[in-house]
Each structure stands twice: as C-alpha cells, then as structure tokens.
XYZ file of N, CA and C in Angstrom:
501
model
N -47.399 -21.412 9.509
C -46.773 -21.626 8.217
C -47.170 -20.512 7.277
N -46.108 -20.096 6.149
C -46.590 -19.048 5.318
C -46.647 -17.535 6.326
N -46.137 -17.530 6.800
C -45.628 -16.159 7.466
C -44.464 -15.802 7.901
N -44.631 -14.168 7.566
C -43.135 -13.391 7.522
C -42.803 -13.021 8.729
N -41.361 -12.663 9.186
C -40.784 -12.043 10.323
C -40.236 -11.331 9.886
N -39.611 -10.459 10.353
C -38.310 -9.415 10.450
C -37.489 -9.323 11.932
N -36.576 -9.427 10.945
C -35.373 -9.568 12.032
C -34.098 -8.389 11.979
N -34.129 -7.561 12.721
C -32.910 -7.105 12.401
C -31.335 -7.295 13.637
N -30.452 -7.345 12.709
C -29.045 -7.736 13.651
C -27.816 -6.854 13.187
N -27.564 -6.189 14.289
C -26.507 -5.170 14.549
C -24.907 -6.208 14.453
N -24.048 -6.033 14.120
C -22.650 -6.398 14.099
C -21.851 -5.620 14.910
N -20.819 -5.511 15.245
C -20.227 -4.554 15.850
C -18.649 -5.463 15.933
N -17.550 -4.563 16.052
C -16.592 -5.565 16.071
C -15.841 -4.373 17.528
N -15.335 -4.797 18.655
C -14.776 -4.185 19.519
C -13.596 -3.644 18.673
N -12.908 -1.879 18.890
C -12.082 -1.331 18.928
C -11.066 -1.605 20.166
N -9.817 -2.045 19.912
C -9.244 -2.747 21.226
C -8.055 -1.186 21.603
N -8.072 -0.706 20.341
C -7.345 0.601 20.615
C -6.733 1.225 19.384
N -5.811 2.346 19.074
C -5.212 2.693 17.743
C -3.488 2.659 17.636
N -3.395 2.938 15.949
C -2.089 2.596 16.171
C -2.324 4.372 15.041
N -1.226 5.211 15.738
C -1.155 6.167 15.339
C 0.395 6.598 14.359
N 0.375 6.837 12.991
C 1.480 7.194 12.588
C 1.361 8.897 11.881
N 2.978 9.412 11.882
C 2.644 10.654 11.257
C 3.607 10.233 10.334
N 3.243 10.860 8.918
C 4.272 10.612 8.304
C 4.871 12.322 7.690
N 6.842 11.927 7.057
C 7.204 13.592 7.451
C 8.207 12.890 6.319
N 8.743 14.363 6.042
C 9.678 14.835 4.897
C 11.402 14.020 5.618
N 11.578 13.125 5.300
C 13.162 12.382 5.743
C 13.938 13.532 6.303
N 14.257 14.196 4.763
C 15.118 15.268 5.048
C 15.278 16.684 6.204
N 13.584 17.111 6.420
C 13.366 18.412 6.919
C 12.523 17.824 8.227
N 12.312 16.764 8.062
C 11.244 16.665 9.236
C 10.042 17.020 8.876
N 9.626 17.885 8.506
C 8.097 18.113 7.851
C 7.095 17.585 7.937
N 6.220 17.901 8.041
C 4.675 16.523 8.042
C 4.105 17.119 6.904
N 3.714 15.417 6.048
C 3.753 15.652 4.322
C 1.566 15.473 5.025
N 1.313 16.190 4.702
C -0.547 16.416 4.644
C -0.738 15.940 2.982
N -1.789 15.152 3.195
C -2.221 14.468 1.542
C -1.547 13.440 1.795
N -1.032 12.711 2.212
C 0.273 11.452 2.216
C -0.942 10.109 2.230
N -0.909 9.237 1.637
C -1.787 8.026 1.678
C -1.301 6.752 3.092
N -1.569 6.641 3.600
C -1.227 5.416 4.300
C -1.786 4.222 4.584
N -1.353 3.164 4.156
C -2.260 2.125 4.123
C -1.750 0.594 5.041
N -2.780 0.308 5.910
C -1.874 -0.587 7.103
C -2.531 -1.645 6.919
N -1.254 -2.600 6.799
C -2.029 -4.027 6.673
C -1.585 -4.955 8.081
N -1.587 -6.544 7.630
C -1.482 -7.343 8.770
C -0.925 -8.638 8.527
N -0.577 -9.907 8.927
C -1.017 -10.985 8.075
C -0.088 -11.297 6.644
N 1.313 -10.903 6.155
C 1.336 -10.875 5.139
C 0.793 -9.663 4.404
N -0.023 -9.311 3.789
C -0.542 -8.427 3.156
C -1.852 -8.193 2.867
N -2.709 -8.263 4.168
C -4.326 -8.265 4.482
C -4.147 -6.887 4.902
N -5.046 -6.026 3.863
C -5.224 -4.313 3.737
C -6.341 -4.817 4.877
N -5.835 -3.376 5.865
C -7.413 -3.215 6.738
C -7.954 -2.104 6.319
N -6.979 -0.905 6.184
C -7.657 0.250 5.382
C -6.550 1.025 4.824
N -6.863 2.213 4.206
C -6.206 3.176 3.585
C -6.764 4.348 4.334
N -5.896 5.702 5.025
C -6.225 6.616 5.160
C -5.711 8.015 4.531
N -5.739 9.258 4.451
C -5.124 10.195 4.183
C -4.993 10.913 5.187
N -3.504 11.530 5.654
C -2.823 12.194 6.540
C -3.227 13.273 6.450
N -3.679 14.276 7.459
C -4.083 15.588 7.933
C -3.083 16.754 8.037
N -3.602 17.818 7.918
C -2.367 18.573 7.767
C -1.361 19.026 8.769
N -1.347 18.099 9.478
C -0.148 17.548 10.700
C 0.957 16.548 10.251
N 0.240 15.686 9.033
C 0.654 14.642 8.761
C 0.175 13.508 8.961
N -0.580 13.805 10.190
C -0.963 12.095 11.034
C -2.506 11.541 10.401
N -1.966 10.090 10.663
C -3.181 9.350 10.384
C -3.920 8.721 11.534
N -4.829 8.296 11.836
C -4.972 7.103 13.073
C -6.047 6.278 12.899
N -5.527 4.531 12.627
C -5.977 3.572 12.639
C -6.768 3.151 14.154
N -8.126 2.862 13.901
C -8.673 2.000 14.855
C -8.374 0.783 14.812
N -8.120 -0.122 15.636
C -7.985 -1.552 15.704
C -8.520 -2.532 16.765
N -8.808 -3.261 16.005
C -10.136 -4.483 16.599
C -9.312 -5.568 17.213
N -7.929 -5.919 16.402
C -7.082 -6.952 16.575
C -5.663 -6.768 17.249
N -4.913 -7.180 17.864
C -4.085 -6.736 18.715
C -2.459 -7.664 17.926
N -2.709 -7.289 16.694
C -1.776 -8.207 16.411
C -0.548 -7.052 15.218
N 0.601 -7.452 14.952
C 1.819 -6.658 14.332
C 1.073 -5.910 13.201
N 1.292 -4.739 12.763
C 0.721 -3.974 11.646
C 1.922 -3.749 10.814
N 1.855 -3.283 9.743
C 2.738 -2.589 8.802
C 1.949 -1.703 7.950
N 2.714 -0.413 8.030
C 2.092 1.015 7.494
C 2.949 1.003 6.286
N 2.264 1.593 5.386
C 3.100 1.780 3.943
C 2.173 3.281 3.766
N 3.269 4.295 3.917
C 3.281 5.528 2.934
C 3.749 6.033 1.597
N 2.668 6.774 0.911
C 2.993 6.984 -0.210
C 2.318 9.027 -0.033
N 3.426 9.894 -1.038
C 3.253 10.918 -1.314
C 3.688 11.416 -2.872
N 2.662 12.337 -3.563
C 3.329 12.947 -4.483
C 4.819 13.244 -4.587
N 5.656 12.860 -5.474
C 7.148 13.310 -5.457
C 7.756 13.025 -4.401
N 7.434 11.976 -3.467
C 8.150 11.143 -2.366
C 8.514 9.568 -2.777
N 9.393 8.674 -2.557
C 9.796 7.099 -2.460
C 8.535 6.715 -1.509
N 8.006 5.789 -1.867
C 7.388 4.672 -0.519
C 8.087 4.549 0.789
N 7.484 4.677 1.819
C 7.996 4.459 2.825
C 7.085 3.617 3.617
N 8.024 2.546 4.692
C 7.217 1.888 5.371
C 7.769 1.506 6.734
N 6.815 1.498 7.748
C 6.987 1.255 9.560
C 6.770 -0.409 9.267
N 7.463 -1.004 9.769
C 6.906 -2.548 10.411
C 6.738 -2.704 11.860
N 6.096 -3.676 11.957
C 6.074 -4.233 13.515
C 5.093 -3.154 14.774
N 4.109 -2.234 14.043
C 3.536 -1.270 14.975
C 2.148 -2.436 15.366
N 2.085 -1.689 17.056
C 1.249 -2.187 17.580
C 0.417 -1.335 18.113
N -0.794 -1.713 19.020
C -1.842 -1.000 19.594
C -0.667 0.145 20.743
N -1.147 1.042 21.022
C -0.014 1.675 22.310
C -0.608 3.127 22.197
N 0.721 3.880 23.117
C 0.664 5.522 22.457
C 1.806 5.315 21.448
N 2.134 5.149 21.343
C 3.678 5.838 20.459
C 2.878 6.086 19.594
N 3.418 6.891 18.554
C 3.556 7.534 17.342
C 4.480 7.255 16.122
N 3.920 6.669 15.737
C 4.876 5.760 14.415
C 5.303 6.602 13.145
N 6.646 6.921 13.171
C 6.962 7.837 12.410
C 7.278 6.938 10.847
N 6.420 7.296 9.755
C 7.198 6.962 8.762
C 8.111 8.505 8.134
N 9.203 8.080 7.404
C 10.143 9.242 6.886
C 10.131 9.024 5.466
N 9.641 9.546 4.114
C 9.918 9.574 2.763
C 10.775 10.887 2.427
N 11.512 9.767 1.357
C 12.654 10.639 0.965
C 12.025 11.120 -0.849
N 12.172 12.591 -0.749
C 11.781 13.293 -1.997
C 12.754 12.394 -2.938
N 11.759 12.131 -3.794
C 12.091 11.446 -5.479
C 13.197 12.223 -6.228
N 14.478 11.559 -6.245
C 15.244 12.574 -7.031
C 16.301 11.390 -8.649
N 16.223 11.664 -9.109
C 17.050 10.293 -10.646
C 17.813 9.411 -9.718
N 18.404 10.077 -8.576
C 19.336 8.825 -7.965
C 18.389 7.660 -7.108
N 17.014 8.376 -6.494
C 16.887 7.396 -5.623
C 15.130 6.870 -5.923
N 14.288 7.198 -7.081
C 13.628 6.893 -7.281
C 13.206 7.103 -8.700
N 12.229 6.271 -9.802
C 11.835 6.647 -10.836
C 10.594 5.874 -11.300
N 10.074 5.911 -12.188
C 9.014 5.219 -12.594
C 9.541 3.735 -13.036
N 8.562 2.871 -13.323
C 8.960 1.857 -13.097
C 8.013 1.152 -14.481
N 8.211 0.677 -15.400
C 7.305 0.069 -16.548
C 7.395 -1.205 -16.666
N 6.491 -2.113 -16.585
C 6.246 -3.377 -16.758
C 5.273 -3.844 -18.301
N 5.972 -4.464 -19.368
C 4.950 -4.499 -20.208
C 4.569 -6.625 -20.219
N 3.590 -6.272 -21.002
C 3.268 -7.815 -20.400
C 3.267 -8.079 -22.075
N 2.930 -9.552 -22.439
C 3.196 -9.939 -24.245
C 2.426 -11.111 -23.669
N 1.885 -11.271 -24.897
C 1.753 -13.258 -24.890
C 2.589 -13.805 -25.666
N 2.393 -15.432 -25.562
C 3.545 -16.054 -26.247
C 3.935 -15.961 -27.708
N 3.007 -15.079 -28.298
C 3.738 -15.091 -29.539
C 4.446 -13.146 -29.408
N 4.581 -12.660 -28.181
C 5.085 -11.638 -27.913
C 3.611 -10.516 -28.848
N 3.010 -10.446 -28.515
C 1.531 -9.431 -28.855
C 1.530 -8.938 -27.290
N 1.634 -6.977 -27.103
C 0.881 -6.853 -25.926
C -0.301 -7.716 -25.327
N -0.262 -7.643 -24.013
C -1.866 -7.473 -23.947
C -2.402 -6.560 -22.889
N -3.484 -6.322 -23.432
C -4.047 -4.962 -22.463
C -4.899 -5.263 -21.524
N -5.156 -4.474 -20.593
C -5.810 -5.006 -19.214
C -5.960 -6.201 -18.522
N -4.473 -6.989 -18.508
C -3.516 -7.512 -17.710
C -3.502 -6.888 -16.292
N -3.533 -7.779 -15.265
C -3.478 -6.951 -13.810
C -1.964 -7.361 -13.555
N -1.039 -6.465 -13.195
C 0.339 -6.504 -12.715
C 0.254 -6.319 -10.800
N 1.221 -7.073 -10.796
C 1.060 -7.008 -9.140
C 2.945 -6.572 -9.413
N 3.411 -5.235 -8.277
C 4.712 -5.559 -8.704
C 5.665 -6.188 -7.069
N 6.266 -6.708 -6.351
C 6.751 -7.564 -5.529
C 8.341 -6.776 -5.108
N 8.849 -6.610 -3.964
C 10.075 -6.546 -3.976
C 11.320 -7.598 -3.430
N 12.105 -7.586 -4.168
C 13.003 -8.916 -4.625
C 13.674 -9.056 -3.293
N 13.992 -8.413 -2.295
C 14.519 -8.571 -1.052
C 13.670 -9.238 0.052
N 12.600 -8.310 0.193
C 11.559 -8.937 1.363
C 10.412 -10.389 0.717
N 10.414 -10.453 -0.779
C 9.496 -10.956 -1.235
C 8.105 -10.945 -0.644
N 7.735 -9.618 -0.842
C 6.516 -9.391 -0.680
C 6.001 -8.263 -1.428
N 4.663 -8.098 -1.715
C 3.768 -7.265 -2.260
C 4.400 -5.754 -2.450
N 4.546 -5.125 -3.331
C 4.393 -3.715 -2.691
C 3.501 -2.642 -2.346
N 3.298 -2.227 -0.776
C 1.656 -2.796 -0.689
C 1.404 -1.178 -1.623
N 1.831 0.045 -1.423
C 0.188 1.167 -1.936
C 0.825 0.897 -3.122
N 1.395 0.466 -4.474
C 1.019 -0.181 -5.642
C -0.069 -0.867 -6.292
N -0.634 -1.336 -4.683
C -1.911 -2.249 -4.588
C -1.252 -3.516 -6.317
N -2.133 -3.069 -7.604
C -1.832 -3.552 -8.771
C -2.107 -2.581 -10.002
N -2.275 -2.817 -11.145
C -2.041 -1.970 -12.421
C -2.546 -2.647 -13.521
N -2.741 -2.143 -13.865
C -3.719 -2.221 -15.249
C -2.998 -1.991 -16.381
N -2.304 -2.923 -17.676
C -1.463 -2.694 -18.481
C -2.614 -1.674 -19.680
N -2.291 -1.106 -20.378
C -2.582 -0.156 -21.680
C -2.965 -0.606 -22.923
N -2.873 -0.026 -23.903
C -2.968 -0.961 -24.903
C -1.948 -1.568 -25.472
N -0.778 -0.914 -25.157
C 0.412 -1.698 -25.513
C 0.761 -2.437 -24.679
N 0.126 -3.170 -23.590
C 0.462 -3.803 -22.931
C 1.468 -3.285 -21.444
N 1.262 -1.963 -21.262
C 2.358 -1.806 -20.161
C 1.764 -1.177 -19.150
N 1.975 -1.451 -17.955
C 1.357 -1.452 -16.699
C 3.025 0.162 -16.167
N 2.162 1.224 -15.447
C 3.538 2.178 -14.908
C 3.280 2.285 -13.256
N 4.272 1.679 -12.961
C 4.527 1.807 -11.673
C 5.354 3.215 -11.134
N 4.601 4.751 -10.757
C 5.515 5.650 -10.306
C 6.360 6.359 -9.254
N 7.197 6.462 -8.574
C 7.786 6.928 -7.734
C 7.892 5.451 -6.869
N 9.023 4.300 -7.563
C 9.331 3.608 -7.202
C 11.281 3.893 -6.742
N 10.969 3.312 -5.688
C 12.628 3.410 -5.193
C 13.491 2.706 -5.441
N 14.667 2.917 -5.520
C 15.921 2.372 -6.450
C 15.702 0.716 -5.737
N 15.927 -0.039 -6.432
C 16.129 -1.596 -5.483
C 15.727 -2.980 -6.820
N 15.678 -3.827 -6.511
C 15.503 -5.047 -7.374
C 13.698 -5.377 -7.596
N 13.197 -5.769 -7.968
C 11.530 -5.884 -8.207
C 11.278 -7.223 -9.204
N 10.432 -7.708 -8.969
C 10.010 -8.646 -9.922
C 8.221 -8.305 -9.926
N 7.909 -9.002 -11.391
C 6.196 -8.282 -11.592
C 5.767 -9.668 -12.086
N 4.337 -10.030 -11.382
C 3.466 -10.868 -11.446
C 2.282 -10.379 -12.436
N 1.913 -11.218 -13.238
C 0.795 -10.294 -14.236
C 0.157 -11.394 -14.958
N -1.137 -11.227 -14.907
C -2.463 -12.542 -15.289
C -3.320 -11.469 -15.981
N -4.398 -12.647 -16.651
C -5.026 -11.738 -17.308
C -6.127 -13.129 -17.112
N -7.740 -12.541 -17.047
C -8.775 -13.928 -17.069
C -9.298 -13.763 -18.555
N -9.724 -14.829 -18.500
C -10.499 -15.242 -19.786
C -9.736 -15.498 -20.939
C-alpha cells in the first residue's frame, strides 16, 4: 500500500492501406501543388487534411476500410469533391474549375439577433441545399463585428447557413 508504479502503453491503430488522390486544373489537366484536401467518412467525420505536392497528389493512410469522400480546395479554384473512394491503387482524380463571375464567388452570411443587432463571433456552418450536407473545407466561420461570416470561392448552387453563438 502507498506505492507507485509506472506504466507505460503504446497505442497503435493498423494501417489497412491508402487512398491516393491527385488533384488538377478541370480545364488543362494540370496538377494544382498547394491544393488542400481533406477526407472524411461517416457523414462528415474529418480524418485529416493534407496539402498536395508539387505533382498535385496527396496520400491518405487508412486504418478503416470503409467509403471516403475527398473535398479539394485551391486558391482561385471552386471546391471540388471525389465520393465513394476506397482503400486500392487507383488514383482518385479530383478536377477544380478556376473561379470565374459565372461559376463561383464569395459568399456572405450575416447573422442578427432578434431585435436584428449583428452579432460577432457567431460560428456559421454553411450546408449545400442539394446533398444536404456540410460543406466540408469551409469547415465553419467566424462572423465580424458586423456580424458577417465570408465564405470564398464558393460555387454557383443553392446553400443554406447554420449559425449559433454560446453564452
């Protein structure tokens, strides 16, 4: 009684294999280097975020053998996204199309309370109205002091915005 141990315990989670995507210019084919890609699972359970090499490509390790969805994002590119990738070889191409007035723009959400007063640092989540789901590298946003949260290099389409604030 009244004595110490030490214990130490390793974790480890098996790599079952990767899911490899490159992502490239729609138009030219290109591989966009700097490009963010972020693959989730589940609805919208982030496993990670990586940045594309100057090939383009990213490559996810994976523990779980179950459907992924990649969402790319680039400077002066639309979001682009792969569904349904699995463990394998293939090479999962996402394609973003350069941001131009017709097919993408910023996107402003301002939030009010009920007597219509901004409010500031409000978390906005913004959603798209077709798939009803998350949009995932938006992740969320932080409104200003006037209350407005900017969503940029969003692609032409319908959206609805979720936005709470605690306390």
């Amino acid at each position: 009684a009244g004595g110490s141990q030490s214990v130490s315990l390793t974790l480890t989670e098996t790599i079952k294999g990767k899911i490899k995507v490159t992502v490239v210019n729609a138009s030219s084919k290109a591989a966009i280097s700097g490009a963010k890609v972020k693959l989730t699972y589940a609805g919208n359970e982030q496993l990670a975020t990586l940045t594309t090499d100057s090939a383009g490509k990213a490559q996810f390790n994976i523990s779980r053998d179950v459907e992924y969805t990649a969402t790319a994002s680039a400077d002066g590119y639309a979001l682009g996204t792969a569904t349904g990738l699995r463990i394998g070889a293939t090479d999962y191409n996402i394609n973003l199309l350069r941001c131009t007035p017709s097919t993408c723009g910023s996107l402003r959400v301002q939030v009010a309370d009920q007597d219509g007063n901004p409010v500031q640092n409000a978390t906005v989540a913004l959603y798209d109205a077709k798939t009803n789901s998350a949009i995932g590298t938006y992740s969320t946003r932080a409104t200003d002091i006037n209350g407005i949260a900017k969503f940029p290099q969003v692609s032409t389409g319908r959206y609805y915005a979720f936005a709470f604030k605690e306390g």
